[in-house]
Amino acid sequence: MNVELPFAPVDTIIRRNAGNLRVSADASKQLATRIQEHGSELAIDAAEEATADGRKTLMAQDFGVEAVVDKDDLELPVAPVDRIARLEIDDRYRVSMDARVALADILEDYADNVARAAATLAHHADRRTITDDDIETYFSLFE
């Protein structure tokens, strides 16, 4: 699977939750892959919502978002999130800017939750670095 999301913003999200821990490049790559998979699944569900409403454009409300945050407040860039949204949905769908920002916000919250848990796992293992194993362990425990 080709990962659309750049690793740098994902690394930043992990670091803001890591405290004094280091972050391996593999951890950023693993989380970016998981974010992409989750975003793609959310977009499929949103496309079903739009279809049920007789629309071909995905809107923020299709992602369950009432109020959209300012995209400048997000770490995840909107353009790659747009590409993630389009990975598994039919080409006939469009994704509104509000929907892109809403999805980026959802995925950033998702990444924050995983990163916090991965930091806890690294601390528990008495390591100074968050690794891809911490990300994988999170998903094996909680999904």
PDB file of C-alpha atoms in Angstrom:
ATOM      1  CA  MET A   1       0.000   0.000   0.000  1.00  0.00           C
ATOM      2  CA  ASN A   2       1.301   3.391  -0.956  1.00  0.00           C
ATOM      3  CA  VAL A   3       1.066   5.798   1.978  1.00  0.00           C
ATOM      4  CA  GLU A   4      -0.317   9.173   0.933  1.00  0.00           C
ATOM      5  CA  LEU A   5       0.319  10.900   4.260  1.00  0.00           C
ATOM      6  CA  PRO A   6       3.754  12.470   4.809  1.00  0.00           C
ATOM      7  CA  PHE A   7       5.554  11.097   7.849  1.00  0.00           C
ATOM      8  CA  ALA A   8       6.713  14.476   9.231  1.00  0.00           C
ATOM      9  CA  PRO A   9       3.318  15.663  10.563  1.00  0.00           C
ATOM     10  CA  VAL A  10       2.662  12.188  11.976  1.00  0.00           C
ATOM     11  CA  ASP A  11       6.045  12.319  13.707  1.00  0.00           C
ATOM     12  CA  THR A  12       5.101  15.726  15.154  1.00  0.00           C
ATOM     13  CA  ILE A  13       1.843  14.307  16.526  1.00  0.00           C
ATOM     14  CA  ILE A  14       3.660  11.404  18.168  1.00  0.00           C
ATOM     15  CA  ARG A  15       6.299  13.740  19.640  1.00  0.00           C
ATOM     16  CA  ARG A  16       3.718  16.070  21.172  1.00  0.00           C
ATOM     17  CA  ASN A  17       2.374  13.049  23.062  1.00  0.00           C
ATOM     18  CA  ALA A  18       5.750  11.446  23.805  1.00  0.00           C
ATOM     19  CA  GLY A  19       7.044  13.715  26.539  1.00  0.00           C
ATOM     20  CA  ASN A  20      10.763  13.051  26.825  1.00  0.00           C
ATOM     21  CA  LEU A  21      10.678   9.896  24.692  1.00  0.00           C
ATOM     22  CA  ARG A  22      12.274   9.626  21.282  1.00  0.00           C
ATOM     23  CA  VAL A  23      10.298   8.472  18.251  1.00  0.00           C
ATOM     24  CA  SER A  24      11.557   5.946  15.724  1.00  0.00           C
ATOM     25  CA  ALA A  25      10.991   6.555  12.027  1.00  0.00           C
ATOM     26  CA  ASP A  26       9.272   3.178  11.842  1.00  0.00           C
ATOM     27  CA  ALA A  27       6.743   4.320  14.459  1.00  0.00           C
ATOM     28  CA  SER A  28       5.829   7.336  12.333  1.00  0.00           C
ATOM     29  CA  LYS A  29       5.523   5.174   9.240  1.00  0.00           C
ATOM     30  CA  GLN A  30       3.363   2.603  11.049  1.00  0.00           C
ATOM     31  CA  LEU A  31       1.030   5.250  12.440  1.00  0.00           C
ATOM     32  CA  ALA A  32       0.782   7.017   9.063  1.00  0.00           C
ATOM     33  CA  THR A  33      -0.279   3.718   7.503  1.00  0.00           C
ATOM     34  CA  ARG A  34      -2.891   3.152  10.217  1.00  0.00           C
ATOM     35  CA  ILE A  35      -4.197   6.709   9.858  1.00  0.00           C
ATOM     36  CA  GLN A  36      -4.583   6.171   6.127  1.00  0.00           C
ATOM     37  CA  GLU A  37      -6.462   2.898   6.598  1.00  0.00           C
ATOM     38  CA  HIS A  38      -8.784   4.472   9.170  1.00  0.00           C
ATOM     39  CA  GLY A  39      -9.398   7.557   7.026  1.00  0.00           C
ATOM     40  CA  SER A  40     -10.229   5.435   4.028  1.00  0.00           C
ATOM     41  CA  GLU A  41     -12.765   3.441   6.068  1.00  0.00           C
ATOM     42  CA  LEU A  42     -14.351   6.642   7.361  1.00  0.00           C
ATOM     43  CA  ALA A  43     -14.639   7.971   3.815  1.00  0.00           C
ATOM     44  CA  ILE A  44     -16.435   4.817   2.687  1.00  0.00           C
ATOM     45  CA  ASP A  45     -18.984   5.296   5.476  1.00  0.00           C
ATOM     46  CA  ALA A  46     -19.308   9.004   4.615  1.00  0.00           C
ATOM     47  CA  ALA A  47     -19.920   8.141   0.954  1.00  0.00           C
ATOM     48  CA  GLU A  48     -22.742   5.845   2.038  1.00  0.00           C
ATOM     49  CA  GLU A  49     -24.235   8.715   4.081  1.00  0.00           C
ATOM     50  CA  ALA A  50     -23.991  11.086   1.112  1.00  0.00           C
ATOM     51  CA  THR A  51     -25.594   8.502  -1.183  1.00  0.00           C
ATOM     52  CA  ALA A  52     -28.440   7.988   1.295  1.00  0.00           C
ATOM     53  CA  ASP A  53     -29.028  11.762   1.184  1.00  0.00           C
ATOM     54  CA  GLY A  54     -28.958  11.743  -2.622  1.00  0.00           C
ATOM     55  CA  ARG A  55     -25.637  13.615  -2.883  1.00  0.00           C
ATOM     56  CA  LYS A  56     -22.371  12.941  -4.667  1.00  0.00           C
ATOM     57  CA  THR A  57     -20.411  15.350  -2.500  1.00  0.00           C
ATOM     58  CA  LEU A  58     -19.129  14.286   0.895  1.00  0.00           C
ATOM     59  CA  MET A  59     -19.826  16.928   3.531  1.00  0.00           C
ATOM     60  CA  ALA A  60     -18.531  17.370   7.080  1.00  0.00           C
ATOM     61  CA  GLN A  61     -21.800  16.065   8.506  1.00  0.00           C
ATOM     62  CA  ASP A  62     -21.223  12.780   6.652  1.00  0.00           C
ATOM     63  CA  PHE A  63     -18.269  12.297   9.001  1.00  0.00           C
ATOM     64  CA  GLY A  64     -20.434  13.137  12.023  1.00  0.00           C
ATOM     65  CA  VAL A  65     -18.952  16.616  12.444  1.00  0.00           C
ATOM     66  CA  GLU A  66     -21.175  19.562  13.314  1.00  0.00           C
ATOM     67  CA  ALA A  67     -18.551  22.325  13.562  1.00  0.00           C
ATOM     68  CA  VAL A  68     -15.415  22.320  11.444  1.00  0.00           C
ATOM     69  CA  VAL A  69     -12.151  23.537  12.980  1.00  0.00           C
ATOM     70  CA  ASP A  70      -9.810  25.953  11.222  1.00  0.00           C
ATOM     71  CA  LYS A  71      -7.474  23.944   8.992  1.00  0.00           C
ATOM     72  CA  ASP A  72      -4.539  26.066  10.197  1.00  0.00           C
ATOM     73  CA  ASP A  73      -5.061  24.566  13.673  1.00  0.00           C
ATOM     74  CA  LEU A  74      -4.344  21.069  12.367  1.00  0.00           C
ATOM     75  CA  GLU A  75      -1.016  19.310  12.055  1.00  0.00           C
ATOM     76  CA  LEU A  76      -2.166  16.933   9.320  1.00  0.00           C
ATOM     77  CA  PRO A  77      -2.140  18.558   5.878  1.00  0.00           C
ATOM     78  CA  VAL A  78      -5.482  18.653   4.088  1.00  0.00           C
ATOM     79  CA  ALA A  79      -4.295  17.683   0.563  1.00  0.00           C
ATOM     80  CA  PRO A  80      -3.020  14.210   1.541  1.00  0.00           C
ATOM     81  CA  VAL A  81      -6.132  13.697   3.669  1.00  0.00           C
ATOM     82  CA  ASP A  82      -8.193  14.448   0.564  1.00  0.00           C
ATOM     83  CA  ARG A  83      -6.256  11.753  -1.328  1.00  0.00           C
ATOM     84  CA  ILE A  84      -6.810   9.341   1.571  1.00  0.00           C
ATOM     85  CA  ALA A  85     -10.549  10.045   1.456  1.00  0.00           C
ATOM     86  CA  ARG A  86     -10.630   9.185  -2.240  1.00  0.00           C
ATOM     87  CA  LEU A  87      -8.632   5.937  -2.047  1.00  0.00           C
ATOM     88  CA  GLU A  88     -11.531   3.522  -1.670  1.00  0.00           C
ATOM     89  CA  ILE A  89     -14.564   5.500  -2.824  1.00  0.00           C
ATOM     90  CA  ASP A  90     -15.954   5.730  -6.331  1.00  0.00           C
ATOM     91  CA  ASP A  91     -14.613   8.510  -8.567  1.00  0.00           C
ATOM     92  CA  ARG A  92     -18.103   9.970  -8.920  1.00  0.00           C
ATOM     93  CA  TYR A  93     -17.852  11.384  -5.375  1.00  0.00           C
ATOM     94  CA  ARG A  94     -16.457  14.784  -4.559  1.00  0.00           C
ATOM     95  CA  VAL A  95     -15.080  15.752  -1.161  1.00  0.00           C
ATOM     96  CA  SER A  96     -15.915  19.255   0.053  1.00  0.00           C
ATOM     97  CA  MET A  97     -13.244  21.356   1.746  1.00  0.00           C
ATOM     98  CA  ASP A  98     -15.174  21.204   5.026  1.00  0.00           C
ATOM     99  CA  ALA A  99     -15.248  17.409   4.750  1.00  0.00           C
ATOM    100  CA  ARG A 100     -11.486  17.308   4.156  1.00  0.00           C
ATOM    101  CA  VAL A 101     -10.826  19.462   7.193  1.00  0.00           C
ATOM    102  CA  ALA A 102     -13.303  17.465   9.292  1.00  0.00           C
ATOM    103  CA  LEU A 103     -11.614  14.210   8.288  1.00  0.00           C
ATOM    104  CA  ALA A 104      -8.166  15.661   9.025  1.00  0.00           C
ATOM    105  CA  ASP A 105      -9.405  16.693  12.485  1.00  0.00           C
ATOM    106  CA  ILE A 106     -10.851  13.234  13.160  1.00  0.00           C
ATOM    107  CA  LEU A 107      -7.655  11.538  11.993  1.00  0.00           C
ATOM    108  CA  GLU A 108      -5.496  13.852  14.091  1.00  0.00           C
ATOM    109  CA  ASP A 109      -7.528  13.019  17.215  1.00  0.00           C
ATOM    110  CA  TYR A 110      -7.175   9.343  16.304  1.00  0.00           C
ATOM    111  CA  ALA A 111      -3.401   9.752  15.937  1.00  0.00           C
ATOM    112  CA  ASP A 112      -3.168  11.601  19.267  1.00  0.00           C
ATOM    113  CA  ASN A 113      -4.962   8.753  21.045  1.00  0.00           C
ATOM    114  CA  VAL A 114      -2.694   6.128  19.508  1.00  0.00           C
ATOM    115  CA  ALA A 115       0.432   8.193  20.204  1.00  0.00           C
ATOM    116  CA  ARG A 116      -0.508   8.684  23.881  1.00  0.00           C
ATOM    117  CA  ALA A 117      -1.067   4.956  24.281  1.00  0.00           C
ATOM    118  CA  ALA A 118       2.181   4.123  22.458  1.00  0.00           C
ATOM    119  CA  ALA A 119       4.061   6.447  24.816  1.00  0.00           C
ATOM    120  CA  THR A 120       2.516   4.642  27.776  1.00  0.00           C
ATOM    121  CA  LEU A 121       3.546   1.295  26.308  1.00  0.00           C
ATOM    122  CA  ALA A 122       7.127   2.491  25.756  1.00  0.00           C
ATOM    123  CA  HIS A 123       7.292   3.771  29.349  1.00  0.00           C
ATOM    124  CA  HIS A 124       5.900   0.477  30.595  1.00  0.00           C
ATOM    125  CA  ALA A 125       8.576  -1.403  28.638  1.00  0.00           C
ATOM    126  CA  ASP A 126      11.170   0.927  30.235  1.00  0.00           C
ATOM    127  CA  ARG A 127      12.338   2.190  26.860  1.00  0.00           C
ATOM    128  CA  ARG A 128      13.283   5.708  25.847  1.00  0.00           C
ATOM    129  CA  THR A 129      11.988   5.371  22.283  1.00  0.00           C
ATOM    130  CA  ILE A 130       8.508   4.851  20.889  1.00  0.00           C
ATOM    131  CA  THR A 131       8.781   2.165  18.214  1.00  0.00           C
ATOM    132  CA  ASP A 132       6.516   0.650  15.610  1.00  0.00           C
ATOM    133  CA  ASP A 133       6.019  -2.257  18.027  1.00  0.00           C
ATOM    134  CA  ASP A 134       4.271   0.146  20.414  1.00  0.00           C
ATOM    135  CA  ILE A 135       1.918   1.231  17.643  1.00  0.00           C
ATOM    136  CA  GLU A 136       1.254  -2.375  16.628  1.00  0.00           C
ATOM    137  CA  THR A 137       0.729  -3.410  20.262  1.00  0.00           C
ATOM    138  CA  TYR A 138      -1.841  -0.655  20.701  1.00  0.00           C
ATOM    139  CA  PHE A 139      -3.859  -1.984  17.778  1.00  0.00           C
ATOM    140  CA  SER A 140      -3.560  -5.592  18.878  1.00  0.00           C
ATOM    141  CA  LEU A 141      -4.855  -4.628  22.332  1.00  0.00           C
ATOM    142  CA  PHE A 142      -7.559  -2.129  21.461  1.00  0.00           C
ATOM    143  CA  GLU A 143      -8.948  -3.075  18.063  1.00  0.00           C
TER     144      GLU A 143
END
